[in-house]
mmCIF file with all atom_site columns, C-alpha atoms in Angstrom:
data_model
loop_
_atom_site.group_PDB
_atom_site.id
_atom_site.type_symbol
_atom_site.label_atom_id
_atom_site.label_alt_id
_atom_site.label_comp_id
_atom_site.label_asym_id
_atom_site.label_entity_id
_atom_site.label_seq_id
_atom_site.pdbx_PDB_ins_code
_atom_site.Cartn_x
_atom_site.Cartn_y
_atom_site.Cartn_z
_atom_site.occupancy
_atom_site.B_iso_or_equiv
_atom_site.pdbx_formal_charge
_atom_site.auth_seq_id
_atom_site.auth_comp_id
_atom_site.auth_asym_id
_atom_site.auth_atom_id
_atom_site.pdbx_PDB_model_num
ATOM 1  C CA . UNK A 1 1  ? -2.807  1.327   -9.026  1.00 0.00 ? 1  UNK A CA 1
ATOM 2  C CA . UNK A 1 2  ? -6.595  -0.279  -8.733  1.00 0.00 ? 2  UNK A CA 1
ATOM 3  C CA . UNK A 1 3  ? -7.505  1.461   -11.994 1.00 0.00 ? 3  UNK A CA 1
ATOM 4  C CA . UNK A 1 4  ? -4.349  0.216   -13.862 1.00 0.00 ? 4  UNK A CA 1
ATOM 5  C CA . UNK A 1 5  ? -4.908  -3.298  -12.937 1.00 0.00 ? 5  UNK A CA 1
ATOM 6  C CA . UNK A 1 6  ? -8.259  -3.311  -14.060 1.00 0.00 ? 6  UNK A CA 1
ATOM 7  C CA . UNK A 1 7  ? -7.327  -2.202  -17.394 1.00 0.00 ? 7  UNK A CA 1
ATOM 8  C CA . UNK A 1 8  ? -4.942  -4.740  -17.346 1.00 0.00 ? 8  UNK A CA 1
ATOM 9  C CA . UNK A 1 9  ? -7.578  -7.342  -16.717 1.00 0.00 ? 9  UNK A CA 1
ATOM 10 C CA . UNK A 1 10 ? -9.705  -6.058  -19.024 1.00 0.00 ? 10 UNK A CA 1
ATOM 11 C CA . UNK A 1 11 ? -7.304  -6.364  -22.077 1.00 0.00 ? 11 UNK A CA 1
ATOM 12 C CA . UNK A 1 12 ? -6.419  -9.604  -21.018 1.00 0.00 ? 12 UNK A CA 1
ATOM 13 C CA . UNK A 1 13 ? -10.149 -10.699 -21.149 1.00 0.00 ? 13 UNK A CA 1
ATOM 14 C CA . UNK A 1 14 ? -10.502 -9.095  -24.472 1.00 0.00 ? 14 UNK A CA 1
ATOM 15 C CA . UNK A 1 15 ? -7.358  -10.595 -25.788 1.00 0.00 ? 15 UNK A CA 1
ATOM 16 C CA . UNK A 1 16 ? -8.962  -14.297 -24.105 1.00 0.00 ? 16 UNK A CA 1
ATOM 17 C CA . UNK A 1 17 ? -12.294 -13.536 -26.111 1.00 0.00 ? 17 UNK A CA 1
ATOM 18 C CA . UNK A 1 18 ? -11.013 -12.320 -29.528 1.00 0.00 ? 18 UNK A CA 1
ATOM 19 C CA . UNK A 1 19 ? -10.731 -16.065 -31.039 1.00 0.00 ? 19 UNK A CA 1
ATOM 20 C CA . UNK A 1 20 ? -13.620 -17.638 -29.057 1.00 0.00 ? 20 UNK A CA 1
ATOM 21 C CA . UNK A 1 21 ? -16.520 -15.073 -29.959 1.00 0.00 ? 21 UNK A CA 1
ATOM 22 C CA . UNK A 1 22 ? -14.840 -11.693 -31.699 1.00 0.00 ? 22 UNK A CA 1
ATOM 23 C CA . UNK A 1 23 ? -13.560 -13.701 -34.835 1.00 0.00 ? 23 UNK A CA 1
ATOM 24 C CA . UNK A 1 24 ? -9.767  -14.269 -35.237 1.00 0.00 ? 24 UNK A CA 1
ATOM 25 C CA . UNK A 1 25 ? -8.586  -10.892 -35.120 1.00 0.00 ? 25 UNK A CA 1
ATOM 26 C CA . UNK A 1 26 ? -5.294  -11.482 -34.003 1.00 0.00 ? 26 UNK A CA 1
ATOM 27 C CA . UNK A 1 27 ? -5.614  -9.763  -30.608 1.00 0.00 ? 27 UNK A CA 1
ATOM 28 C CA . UNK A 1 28 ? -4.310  -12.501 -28.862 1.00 0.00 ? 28 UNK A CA 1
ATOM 29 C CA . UNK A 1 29 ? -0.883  -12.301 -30.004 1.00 0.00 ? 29 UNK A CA 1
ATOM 30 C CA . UNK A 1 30 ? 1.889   -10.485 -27.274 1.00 0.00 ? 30 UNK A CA 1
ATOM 31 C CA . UNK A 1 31 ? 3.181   -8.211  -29.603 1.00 0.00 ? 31 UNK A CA 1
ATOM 32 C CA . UNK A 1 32 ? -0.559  -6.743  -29.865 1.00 0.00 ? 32 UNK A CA 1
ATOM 33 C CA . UNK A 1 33 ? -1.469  -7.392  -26.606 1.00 0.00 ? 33 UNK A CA 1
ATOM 34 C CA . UNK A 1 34 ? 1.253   -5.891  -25.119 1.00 0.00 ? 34 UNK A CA 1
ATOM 35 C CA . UNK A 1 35 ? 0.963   -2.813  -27.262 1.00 0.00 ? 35 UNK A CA 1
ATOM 36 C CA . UNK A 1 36 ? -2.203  -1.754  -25.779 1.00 0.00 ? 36 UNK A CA 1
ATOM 37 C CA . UNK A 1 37 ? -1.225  -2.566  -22.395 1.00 0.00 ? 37 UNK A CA 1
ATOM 38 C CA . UNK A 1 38 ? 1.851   -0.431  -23.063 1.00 0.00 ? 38 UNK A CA 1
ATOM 39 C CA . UNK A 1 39 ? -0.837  2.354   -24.405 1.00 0.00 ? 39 UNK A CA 1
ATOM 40 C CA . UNK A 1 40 ? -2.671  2.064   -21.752 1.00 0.00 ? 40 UNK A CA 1
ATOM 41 C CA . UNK A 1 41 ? -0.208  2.430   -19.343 1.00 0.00 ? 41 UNK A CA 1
ATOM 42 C CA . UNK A 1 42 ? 1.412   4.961   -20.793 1.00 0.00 ? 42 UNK A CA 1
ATOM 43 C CA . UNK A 1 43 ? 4.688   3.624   -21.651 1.00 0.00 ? 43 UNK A CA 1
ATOM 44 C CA . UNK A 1 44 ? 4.258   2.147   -24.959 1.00 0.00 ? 44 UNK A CA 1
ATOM 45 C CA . UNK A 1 45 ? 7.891   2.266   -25.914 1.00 0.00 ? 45 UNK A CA 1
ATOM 46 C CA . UNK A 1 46 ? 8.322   0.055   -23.841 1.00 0.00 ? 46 UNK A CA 1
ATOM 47 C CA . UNK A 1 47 ? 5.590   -2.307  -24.230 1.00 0.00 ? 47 UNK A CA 1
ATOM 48 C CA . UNK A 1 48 ? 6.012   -2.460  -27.804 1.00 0.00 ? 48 UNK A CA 1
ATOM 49 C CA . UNK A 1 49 ? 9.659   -3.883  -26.459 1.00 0.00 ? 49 UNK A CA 1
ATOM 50 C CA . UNK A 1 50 ? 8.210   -6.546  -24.195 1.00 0.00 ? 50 UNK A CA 1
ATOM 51 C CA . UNK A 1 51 ? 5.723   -7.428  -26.819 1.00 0.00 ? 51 UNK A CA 1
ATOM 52 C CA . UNK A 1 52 ? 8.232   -8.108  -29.363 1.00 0.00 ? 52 UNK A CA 1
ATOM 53 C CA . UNK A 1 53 ? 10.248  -9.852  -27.180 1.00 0.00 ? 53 UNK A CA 1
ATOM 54 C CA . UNK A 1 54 ? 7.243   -12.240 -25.831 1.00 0.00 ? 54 UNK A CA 1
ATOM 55 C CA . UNK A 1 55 ? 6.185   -12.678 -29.914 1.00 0.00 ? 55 UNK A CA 1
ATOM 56 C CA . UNK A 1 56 ? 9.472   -14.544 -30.766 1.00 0.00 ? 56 UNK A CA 1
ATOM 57 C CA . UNK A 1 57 ? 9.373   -16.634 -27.820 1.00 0.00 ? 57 UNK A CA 1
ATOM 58 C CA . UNK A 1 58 ? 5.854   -17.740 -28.746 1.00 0.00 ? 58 UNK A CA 1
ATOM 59 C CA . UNK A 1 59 ? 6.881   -17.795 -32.096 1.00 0.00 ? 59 UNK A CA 1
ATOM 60 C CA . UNK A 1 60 ? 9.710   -20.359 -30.861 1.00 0.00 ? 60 UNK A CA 1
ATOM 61 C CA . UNK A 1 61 ? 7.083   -22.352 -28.880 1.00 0.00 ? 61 UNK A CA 1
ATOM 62 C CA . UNK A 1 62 ? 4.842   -22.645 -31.855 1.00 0.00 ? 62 UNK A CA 1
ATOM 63 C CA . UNK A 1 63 ? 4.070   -26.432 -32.512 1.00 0.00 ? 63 UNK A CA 1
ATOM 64 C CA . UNK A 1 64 ? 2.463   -27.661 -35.233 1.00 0.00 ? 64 UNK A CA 1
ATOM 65 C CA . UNK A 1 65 ? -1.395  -28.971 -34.407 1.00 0.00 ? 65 UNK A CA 1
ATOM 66 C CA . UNK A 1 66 ? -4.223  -27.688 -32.165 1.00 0.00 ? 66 UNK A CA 1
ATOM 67 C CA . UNK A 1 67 ? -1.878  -28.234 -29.162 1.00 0.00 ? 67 UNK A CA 1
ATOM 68 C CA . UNK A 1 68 ? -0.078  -25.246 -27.097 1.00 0.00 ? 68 UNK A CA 1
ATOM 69 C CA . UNK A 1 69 ? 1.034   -22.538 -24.875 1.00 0.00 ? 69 UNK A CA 1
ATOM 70 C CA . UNK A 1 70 ? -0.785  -19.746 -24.120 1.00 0.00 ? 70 UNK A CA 1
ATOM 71 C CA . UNK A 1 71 ? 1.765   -17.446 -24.254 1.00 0.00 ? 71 UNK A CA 1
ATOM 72 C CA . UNK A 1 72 ? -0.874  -14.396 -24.135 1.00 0.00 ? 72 UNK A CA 1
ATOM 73 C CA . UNK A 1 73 ? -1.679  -14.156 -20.640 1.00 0.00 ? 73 UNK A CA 1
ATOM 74 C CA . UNK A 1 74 ? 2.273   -14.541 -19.588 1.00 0.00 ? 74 UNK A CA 1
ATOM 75 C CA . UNK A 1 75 ? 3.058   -11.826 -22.207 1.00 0.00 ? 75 UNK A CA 1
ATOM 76 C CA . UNK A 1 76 ? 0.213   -9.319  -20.512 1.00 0.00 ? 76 UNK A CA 1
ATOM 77 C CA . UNK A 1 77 ? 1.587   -10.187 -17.163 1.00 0.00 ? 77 UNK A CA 1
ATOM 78 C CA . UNK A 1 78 ? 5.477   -9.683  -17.882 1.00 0.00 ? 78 UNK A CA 1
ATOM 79 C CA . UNK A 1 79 ? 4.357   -6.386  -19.613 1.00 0.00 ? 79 UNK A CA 1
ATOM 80 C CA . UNK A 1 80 ? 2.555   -5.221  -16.716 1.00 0.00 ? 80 UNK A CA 1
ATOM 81 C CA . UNK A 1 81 ? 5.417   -6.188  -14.208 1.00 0.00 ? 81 UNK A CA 1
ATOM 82 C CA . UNK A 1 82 ? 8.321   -4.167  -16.376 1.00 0.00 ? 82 UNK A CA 1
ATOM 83 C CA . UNK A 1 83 ? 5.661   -1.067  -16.938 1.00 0.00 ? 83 UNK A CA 1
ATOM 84 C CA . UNK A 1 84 ? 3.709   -0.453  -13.933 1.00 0.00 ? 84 UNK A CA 1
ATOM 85 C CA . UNK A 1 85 ? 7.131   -0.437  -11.324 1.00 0.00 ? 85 UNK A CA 1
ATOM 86 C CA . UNK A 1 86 ? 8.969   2.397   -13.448 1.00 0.00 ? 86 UNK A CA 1
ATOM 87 C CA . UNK A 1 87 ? 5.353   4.353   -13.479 1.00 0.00 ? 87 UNK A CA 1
ATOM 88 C CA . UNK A 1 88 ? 5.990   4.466   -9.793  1.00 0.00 ? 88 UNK A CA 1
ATOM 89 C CA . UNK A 1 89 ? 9.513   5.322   -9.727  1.00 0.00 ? 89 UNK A CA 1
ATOM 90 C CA . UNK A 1 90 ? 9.172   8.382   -12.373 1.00 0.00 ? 90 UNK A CA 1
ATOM 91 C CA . UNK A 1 91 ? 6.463   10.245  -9.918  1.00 0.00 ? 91 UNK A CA 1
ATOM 92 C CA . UNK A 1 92 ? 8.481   9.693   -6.971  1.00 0.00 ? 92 UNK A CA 1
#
């Protein structure tokens, strides 16, 4: 459980970085974002799911301008939340 939220933390940090000091590589998008959490989880069936869900409701959020949401670090978070409790349930 440690070990999975550290790799959750770490793609989130990654994700936070990619436009400030990577380049814009598009890694802070949810559908990405919660792809590799889904990968690295091992469920990615279902966080390709989550991701594309999160992408059109950032997609409806989108303004135009340098203002708003940070729909990134909710996306990682909802992804983890649906993955991580069904990881449990299958080994039990």
């Amino acid at each position: 459980m440690l070990f999975q939220s550290i790799i959750v933390g770490l793609i989130a940090v990654f994700a936070k970085l990619d436009s400030r000091m990577l380049g814009r590589l598009n890694f802070e998008r949810p559908l990405i974002t919660c792809t590799l959490v889904g990968l690295f989880l091992g469920d990615l069936k279902t966080g390709l799911s989550v991701g594309a869900y999160m992408e059109m409701i950032s997609l409806g959020f989108m303004s135009v301008g340098a203002s708003g949401f940070d729909m990134n670090m909710g996306s990682i978070a909802a992804c983890a939340l649906v993955i991580i409790p069904s990881l449990t349930v299958k080994k039990g």
